[in-house]
């Protein structure tokens, strides 16, 4: 593998504020930038596919596929990993707990993937089943004028209909150094860095609390719900035990546990903020 010709992009179908908490959990230094109305782009600052002092090199497609899968299983939005090296180029699409799909082209543009992968790709991204699928199928046919980079650019051209807009220079075929320099000068770019599990968990909790369900997780509403669970759970547990009804006793125990955990969480988060 020629390290200088290797590059990688992660494209998430969500805004940067939504992507940031999960991106921290990858434990990699990355640049996070907006890539259109509904998309965000993650550009690795390092080159983990080169290996390190105590690590052997690992194929870039395997690394990117792992990152995409890790982001997708913890979210409700799909993640598209694009990668290329001296010999091949391709993509991996991960969405939830479903099996990732991908496709590969050799450097000269020769397709070596399964056509069904591109049809699944279209379905999972909600693309037009006629026009967009026809455009994707063109990428699986022999074309002496289209190399691997052109194939990936064709794939991205289809995604522009979903609102994807990549900055000039953030394009397949560019080196990792070039991608990093382009991403670094974008407006509102954010550097994602691993700061340890404690800070990562706090970032994730902050994201949950700032979402639509936040008032039910922390605050007056959350405390009221926890108190109601305690008030209902204890009598129900005692009543179920007295009647020897395992189902009602279990329901009471669950309500009681949820109420206790809600109050404990509220106190723990308040203490964390105070510190």
XYZ file of N, CA and C in Angstrom:
825
model
N 0.845 -1.208 0.000
C 0.000 0.000 0.000
C 0.868 1.242 0.000
N 0.531 2.179 -0.814
C 1.218 3.455 -0.826
C 0.510 4.395 0.137
N 1.131 4.687 1.275
C 0.461 5.449 2.334
C 0.081 6.843 1.872
N 0.875 7.414 0.933
C 0.588 8.784 0.529
C -0.672 8.875 -0.317
N -1.101 7.769 -0.936
C -2.294 7.805 -1.777
C -3.529 7.313 -1.040
N -3.394 7.069 0.234
C -4.503 6.526 1.010
C -5.293 7.655 1.662
N -6.619 7.562 1.590
C -7.476 8.565 2.211
C -8.761 7.946 2.693
N -9.473 8.685 3.542
C -10.695 8.144 4.133
C -11.605 9.274 4.589
N -12.913 9.055 4.439
C -13.934 9.991 4.896
C -15.071 9.219 5.546
N -15.618 9.787 6.595
C -16.840 9.263 7.193
C -17.935 10.301 6.999
N -19.029 9.901 6.391
C -20.154 10.802 6.159
C -21.356 10.311 6.947
N -21.863 11.164 7.834
C -22.978 10.810 8.707
C -24.204 11.619 8.307
N -25.336 10.957 8.183
C -26.549 11.666 7.792
C -27.216 12.270 9.023
N -26.544 13.245 9.584
C -27.010 13.971 10.765
C -26.172 15.226 10.887
N -26.655 16.208 11.638
C -25.907 17.451 11.800
C -24.749 17.249 12.779
N -23.743 18.115 12.744
C -22.560 17.944 13.610
C -22.883 17.848 15.093
N -23.868 18.609 15.576
C -24.212 18.555 16.999
C -24.676 17.158 17.400
N -25.360 16.484 16.497
C -25.842 15.133 16.780
C -24.722 14.120 16.682
N -23.801 14.329 15.754
C -22.723 13.375 15.516
C -21.646 13.448 16.595
N -21.377 14.651 17.102
C -20.231 14.865 17.981
C -20.145 13.907 19.170
N -21.228 13.692 19.944
C -21.095 12.816 21.120
C -20.632 11.402 20.778
N -21.182 10.823 19.723
C -20.775 9.478 19.346
C -19.377 9.454 18.748
N -18.998 10.509 18.026
C -17.665 10.556 17.431
C -16.585 10.509 18.501
N -16.859 11.077 19.672
C -15.894 11.023 20.775
C -15.573 9.583 21.156
N -16.564 8.710 21.047
C -16.395 7.342 21.498
C -15.516 6.504 20.572
N -15.183 7.015 19.395
C -14.276 6.290 18.501
C -12.839 6.323 19.014
N -12.572 7.235 19.932
C -11.238 7.354 20.540
C -10.184 7.675 19.485
N -10.552 8.493 18.511
C -9.644 8.930 17.462
C -9.742 10.435 17.312
N -8.640 11.066 16.954
C -8.657 12.497 16.677
C -9.202 12.716 15.270
N -10.283 13.495 15.187
C -10.919 13.744 13.901
C -11.373 15.189 13.809
N -11.581 15.627 12.574
C -12.157 16.931 12.309
C -13.597 16.722 11.854
N -14.520 17.433 12.493
C -15.945 17.291 12.211
C -16.448 18.577 11.560
N -17.052 18.445 10.387
C -17.534 19.624 9.661
C -18.882 19.314 9.021
N -19.646 20.351 8.790
C -20.926 20.183 8.101
C -20.676 19.840 6.635
N -21.523 18.946 6.091
C -21.385 18.526 4.696
C -22.736 18.606 3.995
N -23.426 19.720 4.191
C -24.750 19.882 3.615
C -25.805 20.037 4.688
N -27.047 20.104 4.265
C -28.133 20.351 5.211
C -28.335 19.209 6.192
N -28.197 17.979 5.731
C -28.487 16.819 6.574
C -27.280 15.932 6.821
N -26.088 16.389 6.446
C -24.911 15.530 6.519
C -23.771 16.215 7.282
N -22.920 15.369 7.867
C -21.683 15.824 8.498
C -20.539 14.943 8.012
N -19.351 15.518 7.979
C -18.184 14.765 7.557
C -17.153 14.666 8.670
N -16.564 13.487 8.819
C -15.492 13.250 9.783
C -14.224 12.890 9.015
N -13.154 13.654 9.261
C -11.876 13.421 8.593
C -10.847 13.033 9.650
N -10.266 11.836 9.558
C -9.250 11.433 10.542
C -8.037 12.352 10.487
N -7.545 12.734 11.663
C -6.323 13.540 11.703
C -5.080 12.668 11.623
N -5.199 11.439 12.084
C -4.082 10.510 12.017
C -4.220 9.545 10.851
N -3.313 8.578 10.801
C -3.326 7.562 9.753
C -3.181 6.186 10.400
N -4.215 5.716 11.078
C -4.118 4.441 11.805
C -3.849 3.248 10.903
N -4.147 3.371 9.596
C -3.887 2.262 8.679
C -2.391 2.053 8.440
N -1.555 3.036 8.842
C -0.111 2.865 8.723
C 0.466 2.022 9.849
N -0.348 1.772 10.900
C 0.171 1.092 12.071
C 0.969 2.051 12.939
N 1.580 1.527 13.953
C 2.377 2.351 14.861
C 3.633 1.611 15.261
N 4.266 2.128 16.289
C 5.508 1.513 16.740
C 5.307 0.067 17.157
N 4.135 -0.240 17.714
C 3.869 -1.593 18.194
C 2.710 -2.250 17.452
N 2.305 -1.674 16.319
C 1.180 -2.213 15.570
C 1.547 -2.422 14.113
N 0.997 -3.483 13.538
C 1.185 -3.730 12.116
C 0.162 -2.926 11.330
N 0.479 -2.570 10.086
C -0.495 -1.848 9.264
C -1.773 -2.664 9.101
N -2.888 -1.967 8.997
C -4.196 -2.602 8.827
C -4.878 -1.962 7.627
N -5.564 -2.753 6.798
C -6.217 -2.175 5.612
C -7.154 -1.041 5.982
N -7.132 0.012 5.169
C -7.944 1.186 5.458
C -9.429 0.854 5.416
N -9.835 -0.075 4.525
C -11.262 -0.408 4.445
C -11.752 -1.086 5.708
N -10.906 -1.880 6.337
C -11.303 -2.549 7.580
C -11.449 -1.541 8.722
N -10.539 -0.597 8.800
C -10.614 0.428 9.839
C -11.856 1.289 9.658
N -12.095 1.763 8.434
C -13.248 2.631 8.182
C -14.558 1.875 8.387
N -14.603 0.619 7.985
C -15.811 -0.169 8.196
C -16.125 -0.338 9.670
N -15.079 -0.526 10.476
C -15.286 -0.638 11.921
C -15.794 0.648 12.525
N -15.249 1.778 12.093
C -15.708 3.068 12.602
C -17.170 3.315 12.221
N -17.498 3.040 10.967
C -18.874 3.280 10.511
C -19.862 2.422 11.296
N -19.510 1.164 11.515
C -20.396 0.270 12.262
C -20.564 0.743 13.697
N -19.468 1.162 14.330
C -19.531 1.631 15.714
C -20.427 2.863 15.845
N -20.338 3.779 14.888
C -21.186 4.972 14.932
C -22.652 4.625 14.673
N -22.887 3.718 13.744
C -24.261 3.421 13.337
C -25.048 2.677 14.406
N -24.408 1.755 15.129
C -25.166 0.966 16.107
C -25.592 1.808 17.303
N -24.951 2.939 17.490
C -25.330 3.798 18.605
C -26.184 4.976 18.192
N -26.712 4.949 16.953
C -27.458 6.099 16.453
C -28.674 5.645 15.652
N -29.444 6.631 15.208
C -30.609 6.356 14.366
C -30.364 6.804 12.929
N -29.143 7.206 12.599
C -28.827 7.693 11.268
C -27.723 6.837 10.643
N -27.742 6.718 9.299
C -26.740 5.891 8.618
C -25.383 6.581 8.534
N -24.355 5.772 8.374
C -22.985 6.264 8.270
C -22.345 5.645 7.033
N -21.775 6.487 6.196
C -21.121 6.040 4.970
C -19.616 6.264 5.088
N -18.862 5.196 4.978
C -17.401 5.268 5.007
C -16.874 5.171 3.579
N -16.082 6.149 3.158
C -15.421 6.132 1.858
C -13.928 5.966 2.088
N -13.289 5.136 1.294
C -11.851 4.889 1.470
C -11.205 4.581 0.124
N -9.921 4.816 0.043
C -9.173 4.508 -1.171
C -7.702 4.360 -0.819
N -7.012 3.497 -1.569
C -5.573 3.342 -1.405
C -4.949 3.143 -2.788
N -3.735 2.644 -2.849
C -3.043 2.540 -4.126
C -3.635 1.484 -5.035
N -4.405 0.559 -4.477
C -4.897 -0.567 -5.271
C -6.407 -0.570 -5.496
N -7.172 0.004 -4.553
C -8.626 -0.112 -4.627
C -9.273 1.140 -4.042
N -10.588 1.200 -4.212
C -11.402 2.223 -3.561
C -12.786 1.633 -3.351
N -13.502 2.157 -2.361
C -14.831 1.611 -2.113
C -15.540 2.325 -0.993
N -16.655 1.734 -0.590
C -17.443 2.317 0.488
C -18.034 1.217 1.351
N -18.403 1.610 2.568
C -19.175 0.759 3.477
C -20.288 1.608 4.047
N -21.514 1.123 3.959
C -22.665 1.810 4.531
C -23.157 1.010 5.723
N -23.204 1.658 6.883
C -23.701 1.018 8.106
C -24.948 1.753 8.568
N -25.942 0.994 8.988
C -27.202 1.580 9.459
C -27.760 0.718 10.575
N -27.702 1.232 11.800
C -28.234 0.498 12.941
C -27.530 -0.833 13.133
N -28.312 -1.851 13.489
C -27.762 -3.175 13.731
C -27.817 -4.060 12.489
N -28.221 -3.487 11.349
C -28.262 -4.272 10.122
C -26.856 -4.509 9.589
N -26.721 -5.579 8.851
C -25.410 -5.922 8.305
C -24.932 -4.824 7.360
N -23.707 -4.314 7.521
C -23.200 -3.280 6.618
C -23.110 -3.800 5.183
N -23.251 -2.890 4.234
C -23.083 -3.237 2.821
C -21.966 -2.384 2.249
N -21.293 -2.924 1.228
C -20.198 -2.177 0.640
C -19.938 -2.597 -0.789
N -19.052 -1.845 -1.424
C -18.703 -2.121 -2.818
C -17.262 -1.684 -3.036
N -16.576 -2.357 -3.965
C -15.165 -2.092 -4.220
C -14.921 -1.962 -5.718
N -14.031 -1.023 -6.072
C -13.535 -0.908 -7.437
C -12.010 -0.975 -7.397
N -11.422 -1.625 -8.388
C -9.972 -1.591 -8.519
C -9.543 -0.196 -8.970
N -8.258 0.083 -8.897
C -7.765 1.422 -9.209
C -8.193 1.897 -10.595
N -8.229 0.973 -11.541
C -8.605 1.372 -12.906
C -10.110 1.490 -13.093
N -10.886 1.288 -12.016
C -12.329 1.430 -12.080
C -13.085 0.144 -12.298
N -12.367 -0.977 -12.389
C -13.029 -2.260 -12.588
C -13.878 -2.608 -11.367
N -15.186 -2.834 -11.541
C -16.033 -3.175 -10.393
C -15.817 -4.617 -9.952
N -15.702 -4.827 -8.648
C -15.507 -6.180 -8.108
C -16.479 -6.462 -6.966
N -17.556 -5.700 -6.885
C -18.549 -5.897 -5.835
C -19.797 -6.572 -6.367
N -20.769 -6.761 -5.502
C -22.052 -7.345 -5.860
C -23.055 -6.237 -6.174
N -23.764 -6.376 -7.301
C -24.739 -5.353 -7.693
C -25.814 -5.163 -6.633
N -26.164 -6.224 -5.937
C -27.215 -6.137 -4.921
C -26.835 -5.155 -3.813
N -25.530 -4.995 -3.557
C -25.082 -4.073 -2.506
C -25.506 -2.645 -2.821
N -25.442 -2.243 -4.090
C -25.828 -0.881 -4.448
C -27.337 -0.692 -4.377
N -28.092 -1.730 -4.669
C -29.544 -1.622 -4.525
C -29.931 -1.509 -3.049
N -29.255 -2.271 -2.199
C -29.492 -2.161 -0.756
C -29.076 -0.785 -0.251
N -27.979 -0.284 -0.779
C -27.496 1.067 -0.463
C -28.590 2.098 -0.739
N -29.221 1.991 -1.902
C -30.271 2.940 -2.287
C -31.470 2.851 -1.353
N -31.864 1.655 -0.986
C -33.020 1.466 -0.105
C -32.753 2.060 1.269
N -31.585 1.795 1.825
C -31.293 2.247 3.185
C -31.131 3.757 3.290
N -30.802 4.402 2.180
C -30.675 5.860 2.197
C -31.921 6.543 1.652
N -32.932 5.757 1.303
C -34.171 6.339 0.821
C -34.036 7.024 -0.524
N -33.192 6.475 -1.416
C -32.993 7.078 -2.727
C -34.124 6.685 -3.672
N -34.211 7.419 -4.765
C -35.247 7.141 -5.762
C -35.030 5.743 -6.345
N -36.047 4.879 -6.296
C -35.871 3.493 -6.745
C -35.689 3.336 -8.245
N -35.910 4.405 -8.996
C -35.750 4.321 -10.447
C -34.534 5.138 -10.901
N -34.628 6.450 -10.766
C -33.563 7.318 -11.282
C -32.237 7.105 -10.554
N -32.281 7.116 -9.222
C -31.036 6.961 -8.463
C -30.451 5.564 -8.619
N -31.296 4.549 -8.623
C -30.790 3.182 -8.786
C -30.160 3.005 -10.167
N -30.753 3.613 -11.199
C -30.153 3.543 -12.532
C -28.771 4.190 -12.547
N -28.647 5.327 -11.860
C -27.347 6.008 -11.797
C -26.319 5.162 -11.053
N -26.751 4.480 -10.002
C -25.839 3.617 -9.250
C -25.427 2.396 -10.064
N -26.368 1.852 -10.830
C -26.051 0.676 -11.645
C -25.014 0.993 -12.707
N -24.981 2.258 -13.168
C -23.953 2.656 -14.131
C -22.551 2.481 -13.551
N -22.442 2.592 -12.243
C -21.132 2.463 -11.593
C -20.645 1.024 -11.549
N -21.505 0.076 -11.855
C -21.128 -1.347 -11.829
C -20.790 -1.868 -13.225
N -20.902 -1.019 -14.245
C -20.652 -1.449 -15.617
C -19.254 -1.021 -16.065
N -18.629 -1.784 -16.937
C -17.285 -1.428 -17.418
C -17.272 -0.048 -18.067
N -16.231 0.733 -17.754
C -16.091 2.072 -18.325
C -14.597 2.412 -18.337
N -13.946 2.332 -19.495
C -12.492 2.565 -19.564
C -12.083 3.982 -19.192
N -13.049 4.906 -19.175
C -12.716 6.298 -18.857
C -12.947 6.644 -17.380
N -13.394 5.692 -16.570
C -13.711 5.963 -15.161
C -12.824 5.118 -14.259
N -11.928 5.770 -13.533
C -11.115 5.034 -12.569
C -11.857 4.945 -11.235
N -11.199 4.398 -10.219
C -11.871 4.189 -8.927
C -12.318 5.508 -8.297
N -11.491 6.550 -8.424
C -11.864 7.843 -7.840
C -13.109 8.402 -8.521
N -13.181 8.235 -9.846
C -14.353 8.718 -10.581
C -15.602 7.947 -10.166
N -15.453 6.667 -9.868
C -16.593 5.878 -9.421
C -17.132 6.426 -8.095
N -16.237 6.746 -7.179
C -16.689 7.290 -5.892
C -17.301 8.669 -6.066
N -16.751 9.461 -6.966
C -17.349 10.779 -7.213
C -18.750 10.626 -7.815
N -18.927 9.607 -8.639
C -20.258 9.333 -9.172
C -21.237 8.938 -8.080
N -20.767 8.166 -7.125
C -21.604 7.791 -5.985
C -22.022 9.028 -5.195
N -21.075 9.931 -4.951
C -21.367 11.153 -4.207
C -22.311 12.071 -4.983
N -22.200 12.050 -6.311
C -23.094 12.875 -7.125
C -24.547 12.461 -6.936
N -24.781 11.166 -6.796
C -26.139 10.689 -6.529
C -26.617 11.197 -5.168
N -25.723 11.223 -4.200
C -26.106 11.624 -2.842
C -26.345 13.128 -2.711
N -25.912 13.905 -3.694
C -26.210 15.341 -3.617
C -27.717 15.585 -3.621
N -28.484 14.648 -4.147
C -29.942 14.791 -4.161
C -30.537 14.623 -2.765
N -29.742 14.096 -1.837
C -30.197 13.977 -0.446
C -29.716 15.150 0.398
N -29.005 16.106 -0.224
C -28.518 17.274 0.509
C -27.042 17.233 0.834
N -26.335 16.181 0.415
C -24.900 16.083 0.687
C -24.134 17.083 -0.167
N -23.289 17.889 0.469
C -22.448 18.851 -0.231
C -21.068 18.849 0.418
N -20.091 18.315 -0.298
C -18.728 18.283 0.240
C -17.955 19.518 -0.210
N -17.160 20.100 0.687
C -16.344 21.257 0.307
C -15.350 20.887 -0.796
N -14.980 21.848 -1.601
C -13.973 21.632 -2.645
C -12.672 21.150 -2.015
N -12.139 20.081 -2.560
C -10.901 19.516 -2.017
C -11.122 18.330 -1.112
N -12.336 18.194 -0.606
C -12.667 17.040 0.226
C -13.271 15.994 -0.706
N -12.390 15.316 -1.432
C -12.843 14.493 -2.545
C -12.068 13.186 -2.609
N -12.693 12.121 -3.110
C -11.993 10.840 -3.281
C -10.733 10.991 -4.120
N -9.692 10.298 -3.723
C -8.413 10.360 -4.415
C -7.401 11.262 -3.768
N -7.865 12.185 -2.929
C -6.935 13.074 -2.228
C -6.220 12.314 -1.111
N -5.024 12.753 -0.781
C -4.283 12.117 0.300
C -4.893 12.476 1.647
N -4.555 11.706 2.661
C -5.064 11.975 4.006
C -4.620 13.352 4.491
N -3.394 13.750 4.144
C -2.898 15.067 4.561
C -3.695 16.183 3.902
N -4.005 16.012 2.621
C -4.782 17.026 1.901
C -6.199 17.124 2.474
N -6.816 15.984 2.758
C -8.162 15.994 3.338
C -8.159 16.720 4.678
N -7.149 16.449 5.485
C -7.082 17.082 6.803
C -6.908 18.594 6.686
N -6.065 19.046 5.772
C -5.832 20.486 5.621
C -7.079 21.197 5.097
N -7.823 20.537 4.203
C -9.051 21.139 3.684
C -10.104 21.228 4.777
N -10.263 20.152 5.535
C -11.268 20.139 6.603
C -10.945 21.169 7.681
N -9.671 21.375 7.946
C -9.265 22.257 9.042
C -9.643 23.711 8.798
N -9.820 24.123 7.554
C -10.108 25.537 7.271
C -11.598 25.766 6.996
N -12.423 24.749 7.192
C -13.856 24.932 6.974
C -14.470 25.753 8.106
N -15.557 26.427 7.819
C -16.258 27.213 8.836
C -16.863 26.278 9.865
N -16.749 26.645 11.116
C -17.353 25.915 12.227
C -16.845 24.479 12.333
N -15.621 24.236 11.856
C -15.049 22.898 12.025
C -14.777 22.643 13.499
N -14.940 21.408 13.912
C -14.760 21.053 15.321
C -13.759 19.911 15.413
N -12.825 20.002 16.351
C -11.856 18.922 16.557
C -12.390 17.965 17.617
N -12.508 16.709 17.232
C -13.001 15.671 18.141
C -11.799 14.929 18.701
N -11.666 14.945 20.014
C -10.527 14.289 20.659
C -11.017 13.406 21.799
N -10.329 12.300 21.994
C -10.651 11.401 23.093
C -10.113 11.974 24.400
N -10.987 12.103 25.381
C -10.583 12.695 26.661
C -10.831 11.748 27.828
N -10.950 10.455 27.546
C -11.191 9.487 28.616
C -12.657 9.125 28.732
N -12.914 7.983 29.351
C -14.293 7.490 29.441
C -15.196 8.406 30.253
N -14.669 9.011 31.304
C -15.517 9.849 32.140
C -16.064 11.029 31.356
N -15.155 11.706 30.591
C -15.606 12.844 29.800
C -16.495 12.404 28.643
N -16.203 11.225 28.072
C -17.030 10.737 26.968
C -18.449 10.449 27.430
N -18.577 9.831 28.597
C -19.908 9.550 29.133
C -20.637 10.857 29.439
N -19.919 11.827 29.983
C -20.545 13.112 30.287
C -21.035 13.789 29.016
N -20.227 13.739 27.940
C -20.650 14.328 26.671
C -21.915 13.657 26.174
N -21.971 12.321 26.275
C -23.150 11.597 25.810
C -24.378 11.956 26.638
N -24.210 12.049 27.951
C -25.340 12.409 28.809
C -25.811 13.831 28.532
N -24.858 14.728 28.271
C -25.243 16.097 27.932
C -26.084 16.129 26.655
N -25.698 15.272 25.709
C -26.446 15.230 24.455
C -27.869 14.737 24.683
N -28.018 13.717 25.515
C -29.351 13.187 25.809
C -30.187 14.236 26.532
N -29.574 14.910 27.497
C -30.313 15.891 28.292
C -30.712 17.116 27.471
N -29.968 17.408 26.410
C -30.311 18.553 25.577
C -31.268 18.193 24.450
N -31.619 16.916 24.360
C -32.546 16.480 23.316
C -33.988 16.670 23.773
N -34.932 16.222 22.954
C -36.351 16.382 23.270
C -36.767 15.601 24.510
N -36.051 14.518 24.823
C -36.418 13.734 26.006
C -35.695 14.227 27.256
N -34.858 15.263 27.088
C -34.091 15.771 28.217
C -34.912 16.101 29.452
N -36.056 16.825 29.319
C -36.852 17.167 30.508
C -37.360 15.951 31.280
N -37.435 14.801 30.609
C -37.896 13.584 31.288
C -36.740 12.777 31.863
N -35.514 13.230 31.576
C -34.323 12.548 32.096
C -33.767 13.274 33.312
N -33.853 14.612 33.286
C -33.301 15.401 34.392
C -34.104 16.677 34.546
N -34.296 17.096 35.785
C -35.037 18.311 36.046
C -36.333 18.044 36.790
N -37.188 19.050 36.933
C -38.434 18.891 37.702
C -39.325 17.760 37.205
N -39.451 17.626 35.884
C -40.291 16.550 35.360
C -39.717 15.182 35.716
N -38.404 15.057 35.560
C -37.766 13.779 35.867
C -37.924 13.429 37.346
N -37.769 14.429 38.221
C -37.934 14.166 39.655
C -39.375 13.789 39.972
N -40.326 14.444 39.314
C -41.733 14.125 39.551
C -42.049 12.705 39.104
N -41.482 12.298 37.953
C -41.705 10.938 37.470
C -41.094 9.923 38.431
N -39.884 10.205 38.909
C -39.220 9.285 39.837
C -40.020 9.159 41.134
N -40.528 10.279 41.638
C -41.327 10.241 42.864
C -42.609 9.442 42.648
N -43.249 9.625 41.479
C -44.471 8.878 41.181
C -44.180 7.386 41.082
N -43.038 7.036 40.508
C -42.677 5.625 40.412
C -42.463 5.011 41.797
N -41.824 5.782 42.682
C -41.633 5.296 44.050
C -42.979 5.143 44.763
N -43.834 6.158 44.591
C -45.136 6.133 45.267
C -45.994 4.976 44.790
N -45.884 4.635 43.514
C -46.693 3.535 42.987
C -46.009 2.190 43.170
N -44.705 2.176 43.111
C -43.979 0.910 43.144
C -43.995 0.209 44.485
N -43.788 0.961 45.570
C -43.715 0.325 46.881
C -45.033 -0.348 47.271
N -46.188 0.343 47.198
C -47.455 -0.333 47.527
C -47.742 -1.521 46.613
N -47.401 -1.385 45.334
C -47.648 -2.476 44.397
C -46.781 -3.681 44.715
N -45.540 -3.434 45.097
C -44.649 -4.527 45.489
C -45.182 -5.241 46.724
N -45.612 -4.482 47.728
C -46.137 -5.075 48.954
C -47.441 -5.822 48.691
N -48.301 -5.237 47.849
C -49.574 -5.881 47.533
C -49.346 -7.192 46.788
N -48.401 -7.169 45.830
C -48.100 -8.387 45.085
C -47.500 -9.458 45.968
N -46.653 -9.058 46.902
C -46.058 -10.040 47.810
C -47.101 -10.628 48.745
N -48.029 -9.784 49.216
C -49.070 -10.251 50.113
C -50.012 -11.228 49.404
N -50.311 -10.943 48.135
C -51.200 -11.807 47.350
C -50.450 -12.963 46.683
N -49.137 -12.988 46.887
C -48.290 -13.997 46.250
C -48.445 -13.968 44.728
N -48.510 -12.761 44.211
C -48.609 -12.555 42.768
C -47.254 -12.081 42.246
N -46.536 -13.008 41.616
C -45.196 -12.670 41.137
C -45.187 -11.561 40.114
N -46.198 -11.538 39.215
C -46.238 -10.511 38.177
C -46.382 -9.120 38.749
N -47.365 -8.928 39.676
C -47.567 -7.616 40.278
C -46.379 -7.220 41.146
N -45.802 -8.186 41.832
C -44.627 -7.892 42.664
C -43.451 -7.443 41.799
N -43.299 -8.114 40.641
C -42.216 -7.737 39.735
C -42.431 -6.339 39.169
N -43.693 -6.030 38.816
C -43.997 -4.699 38.306
C -43.695 -3.633 39.351
N -44.059 -3.906 40.590
C -43.761 -2.969 41.668
C -42.267 -2.795 41.865
N -41.520 -3.907 41.757
C -40.066 -3.840 41.932
C -39.421 -3.005 40.833
N -39.926 -3.177 39.592
C -39.370 -2.403 38.472
C -39.642 -0.914 38.666
N -40.878 -0.574 39.040
C -41.198 0.836 39.273
C -40.348 1.408 40.399
N -40.181 0.636 41.437
C -39.386 1.089 42.584
C -37.931 1.317 42.164
N -37.387 0.372 41.401
C -35.996 0.503 40.962
C -35.819 1.702 40.038
N -36.761 1.908 39.119
C -36.666 3.050 38.217
C -36.741 4.374 38.964
N -37.607 4.434 39.976
C -37.705 5.653 40.763
C -36.427 5.944 41.524
N -35.856 4.912 42.119
C -34.601 5.088 42.866
C -33.485 5.514 41.926
N -33.377 4.835 40.786
C -32.316 5.169 39.837
C -32.470 6.596 39.305
N -33.736 7.016 39.073
C -33.969 8.371 38.600
C -33.475 9.416 39.585
N -33.762 9.210 40.856
C -33.320 10.166 41.874
C -31.806 10.124 42.061
N -31.230 8.910 42.013
C -29.773 8.781 42.146
C -29.070 9.475 40.986
N -29.611 9.284 39.773
C -29.018 9.925 38.595
C -29.073 11.443 38.724
N -30.213 11.946 39.147
C -30.371 13.393 39.304
C -29.351 13.948 40.290
N -29.167 13.258 41.398
C -28.213 13.727 42.415
C -26.781 13.628 41.899
N -26.472 12.525 41.174
C -25.107 12.339 40.667
C -24.761 13.399 39.642
N -25.695 13.749 38.758
C -25.432 14.761 37.749
C -25.320 16.139 38.366
N -26.105 16.395 39.386
C -26.000 17.686 40.081
C -24.647 17.810 40.765
N -24.180 16.702 41.359
C -22.869 16.728 41.997
C -21.751 16.918 41.001
N -21.892 16.285 39.807
C -20.880 16.426 38.769
C -20.800 17.867 38.270
N -21.954 18.503 38.110
C -21.968 19.899 37.662
C -21.330 20.810 38.702
N -21.601 20.516 39.979
C -21.046 21.344 41.043
C -19.539 21.252 41.115
N -19.016 20.070 40.743
C -17.568 19.895 40.799
C -16.882 20.470 39.558
